[in-house]
Amino acid sequence: MNDPLLSRFYGVIPAGGTGTRLWPLSRAAAPKFLHDLTGSGSTLIRATYDRLVPLAGNRIMVVTGEAHGTAVTAQLPELSAADLVLESEPKDSAAAIGLAAAILFRRDPETIMGSFAADQVIGPVEVFQEAVREAVHAAATGKIVTIGIEPTYPSTGFGYIRCGESLGVVGAEHAQNVVEFVEKPDEDVAKDYVDSGEYLWNAGMFVAPVALMLQHLRENEPELAAGVEKIAAAWDTDQRDAVTAAVWPTLPKTAIDYAVAEPAAAAGDVAVVPGKFTWDDVGDFAALGRLNPASDAGGMTVMGDGARVYVDDANGIVVSDTRRVIALIGIKDVVVVDTPDALLVTTKDHAQQVKGAVEALKAHGEVDVL
Amino acid sequence: MNDPLLSRFYGVIPAGGTGTRLWPLSRAAAPKFLHDLTGSGSTLIRATYDRLVPLAGNRIMVVTGEAHGTAVTAQLPELSAADLVLESEPKDSAAAIGLAAAILFRRDPETIMGSFAADQVIGPVEVFQEAVREAVHAAATGKIVTIGIEPTYPSTGFGYIRCGESLGVVGAEHAQNVVEFVEKPDEDVAKDYVDSGEYLWNAGMFVAPVALMLQHLRENEPELAAGVEKIAAAWDTDQRDAVTAAVWPTLPKTAIDYAVAEPAAAAGDVAVVPGKFTWDDVGDFAALGRLNPASDAGGMTVMGDGARVYVDDANGIVVSDTRRVIALIGIKDVVVVDTPDALLVTTKDHAQQVKGAVEALKAHGEVDVL
């Protein structure tokens, strides 16, 4: 994109979480973002990276678990070691995004970072990119800018953003102040939110001057801020690994929403750009079914290159990660996920309960398949 | 059993059919009768053999497909080669039972044979054996005697036997004449049958003098009778294999019901002994669920030594023939059969449709898993 302000922009991709509700497709060793969940030919993290390139060029940083370093590098061969933060243990989003902000601040205090999770599905990419471009302009006025998704239904699975008056920024015509962030509502409240037209879904996307991110982090989580700044001071030196190894495990574990976004909103420092693109965090197998068209007239979505599926009077989604023949007869909205060492059979209505299954399997010591 | 008439008795076990409705547990290469479907520790054919030993000693003949010779011998090491008929191609029940009758007739024309399919589940065995003993006595008066099962519900999946007046035979107090065999009825008719008290289920069990069997076979299927008698003449000689190989493929393919039982009933030559034992032909996975108690309070039956099954708000039956973890969430009456190369997911209500799946897989060339 041709916009001089983008020279200050740096993309950050937090790639965490195992996507428990997508077990046994998504695993601790092969989380959601390392899968192609849309049949596009790209893994979610590769697609996330590619969406940012027109805005950031190769100025993109990834924060992920140590176990995924090799897989991420294989997906993103152009990523330099200095732009790959490997967490020795998960510390939630405030540490991940805070460390990225601190590193980028030391490289250039004028940087405007944009943080986008590695496991979201977005389209069309041009509409997303235009929203980010506006967000960068709004951020340059001294705001933490989130991109809110226009709700398509009264979801109880997402947090919401209450929008205020227009920010009136040239180059960010759609940017508005954020009145508040609200937690996942119940169904009635969600309906009121959607009907009011004042609320957007919180997709966890933040575009902000790194200086402002760090300022709020220092105010709300001084210990965390001091820790990430200590690592950042060593990052682009030969002390990177030693200092990171010493400090990272000591960092408090908290979400960026509590550490920065909500207090900053209360302080009037947060704006929002509405995103008119489609957005899905592929939260469960029902979502996977929505994202992938049915393979037959009966409404069965079949995923998997080697799938050998026979369907009689059934619909839903089958994910086949084996060469086994799968016969499905007479179940509506079925979800079948067939992998070499684990099999899930449920329905779309129960897609959220998959998380409970994973927890139970863990409690029963069946850790080899998690 | 201590009954002199039993010295004329010879058991015959037709072990045919692949149990298509139990796919992918039952396969062409490993049909139903080679499985332990009740958790008893015995395969169905072994249990069938053991039920006959107190009546027949080692005077038991098995008729099965060539492909199963080795497996049957492994199950029944005491079976002599002269009592194992291997079909080079399936020719339906008239040829199988007719050949057994012809061989046994040549050995001893006074023989009373009793034919019992290899894939039925029966209990208590003593009640079954007492019914067979009565049937032998009734047969000795010159009757083809079937053992009819007292219906426990108005099944539309079985044929019925209409009973007439008592035969009045000493030693076979419960034997009655058979008025007619009737085909599988619709539900209303089945209900009338059961309410009338005059009808029994036809379980395909026949006890009869081999001479009488052959007489009816000659009358109704002269070509078939001539063929099996030709093989029988060579059976206990060194020409057995050569003559069998030459003649068997030329035999007409028909069921014993049409070739013998129904015309014999019309001629007044058929009697029935009511069987007060429980009986199941394990026709589909719903039957398998009935035969095997639930493994948990929620009503899920889990079969398979190495099963690793997690159940949440689901019931039905899981057959696990792998070491994979299986998670089942939120499906009532589910049927899951997990084998190394094929997976079936359906419900008990759709258990009969499994046959259609197998036919469709065959039509699509997926023969490696059939």
Short mmCIF file of C-alpha atoms in Angstrom, two decimals, chain A residues 23 308-310 312-313 322-331 334-347 350 353-358 360-361 364-369, chain B residues 23 308-310 312-313 322-331 334-347 350 353-358 360-361 364-369:
data_model
loop_
_atom_site.label_atom_id
_atom_site.label_comp_id
_atom_site.label_asym_id
_atom_site.label_seq_id
_atom_site.Cartn_x
_atom_site.Cartn_y
_atom_site.Cartn_z
CA TRP A 23 -9.12 -31.43 18.99
CA ARG A 308 -12.61 -41.81 1.47
CA VAL A 309 -16.02 -40.90 2.82
CA TYR A 310 -19.37 -42.56 2.15
CA ASP A 312 -26.01 -41.78 3.46
CA ASP A 313 -28.64 -39.42 4.83
CA THR A 322 -6.08 -40.85 7.53
CA ARG A 323 -6.66 -43.06 4.51
CA ARG A 324 -9.43 -44.98 6.26
CA VAL A 325 -12.83 -45.47 4.68
CA ILE A 326 -15.42 -43.57 6.72
CA ALA A 327 -19.11 -44.44 6.41
CA LEU A 328 -21.61 -41.99 7.91
CA ILE A 329 -25.26 -42.93 8.05
CA GLY A 330 -28.27 -41.05 9.34
CA ILE A 331 -26.83 -38.34 11.61
CA VAL A 334 -22.47 -34.73 12.68
CA VAL A 335 -18.85 -33.87 13.38
CA VAL A 336 -16.31 -36.63 12.75
CA VAL A 337 -12.59 -35.99 13.06
CA ASP A 338 -10.51 -38.99 12.16
CA THR A 339 -6.78 -38.90 12.93
CA PRO A 340 -4.25 -41.72 13.26
CA ASP A 341 -4.40 -41.84 17.06
CA ALA A 342 -7.66 -40.18 18.03
CA LEU A 343 -11.24 -40.01 16.83
CA LEU A 344 -13.92 -37.46 17.70
CA VAL A 345 -17.61 -38.05 17.04
CA THR A 346 -20.05 -35.32 18.03
CA THR A 347 -22.52 -32.85 16.53
CA HIS A 350 -21.99 -29.91 20.94
CA GLN A 353 -18.05 -29.38 24.58
CA VAL A 354 -14.95 -30.68 22.81
CA LYS A 355 -12.90 -28.56 25.19
CA GLY A 356 -14.31 -30.56 28.10
CA ALA A 357 -13.35 -33.81 26.42
CA VAL A 358 -9.76 -32.65 26.10
CA ALA A 360 -11.12 -35.01 30.78
CA LEU A 361 -8.61 -36.90 28.64
CA HIS A 364 -7.24 -39.38 32.75
CA GLY A 365 -3.63 -39.31 31.61
CA GLU A 366 -4.35 -39.82 27.90
CA VAL A 367 -1.76 -37.13 27.18
CA ASP A 368 -0.24 -38.86 24.16
CA VAL A 369 -3.19 -37.73 22.03
CA TRP B 23 -19.46 -54.00 8.69
CA ARG B 308 -9.88 -45.97 25.12
CA VAL B 309 -13.28 -44.31 25.01
CA TYR B 310 -14.38 -40.98 26.48
CA ASP B 312 -19.95 -37.17 27.39
CA ASP B 313 -23.74 -37.12 27.18
CA THR B 322 -7.76 -50.13 17.51
CA ARG B 323 -5.82 -48.44 20.29
CA ARG B 324 -7.08 -45.01 19.27
CA VAL B 325 -8.68 -42.65 21.75
CA ILE B 326 -12.35 -42.20 20.84
CA ALA B 327 -14.30 -39.21 22.17
CA LEU B 328 -18.10 -39.30 21.81
CA ILE B 329 -20.10 -36.24 22.69
CA GLY B 330 -23.83 -35.59 22.63
CA ILE B 331 -25.24 -38.31 20.35
CA VAL B 334 -24.80 -43.73 18.41
CA VAL B 335 -23.02 -46.62 16.74
CA VAL B 336 -19.27 -46.21 16.23
CA VAL B 337 -17.16 -49.03 14.87
CA ASP B 338 -13.49 -48.19 14.72
CA THR B 339 -11.17 -50.54 12.86
CA PRO B 340 -7.68 -49.99 11.45
CA ASP B 341 -8.86 -49.35 7.89
CA ALA B 342 -12.54 -48.42 8.16
CA LEU B 343 -14.81 -46.40 10.42
CA LEU B 344 -18.59 -46.53 10.71
CA VAL B 345 -20.62 -43.81 12.41
CA THR B 346 -24.37 -44.19 12.53
CA THR B 347 -27.23 -44.67 15.01
CA HIS B 350 -30.09 -46.71 11.02
CA GLN B 353 -28.78 -49.22 6.42
CA VAL B 354 -25.22 -50.42 6.97
CA LYS B 355 -25.84 -53.05 4.33
CA GLY B 356 -26.48 -50.30 1.78
CA ALA B 357 -23.20 -48.65 2.72
CA VAL B 358 -21.32 -51.85 2.05
CA ALA B 360 -22.22 -48.65 -2.21
CA LEU B 361 -18.58 -49.07 -1.19
CA HIS B 364 -17.28 -47.58 -5.78
CA GLY B 365 -14.43 -50.06 -5.81
CA GLU B 366 -13.47 -49.66 -2.14
CA VAL B 367 -13.14 -53.44 -1.97
CA ASP B 368 -10.04 -53.45 0.23
CA VAL B 369 -12.18 -52.68 3.28
#
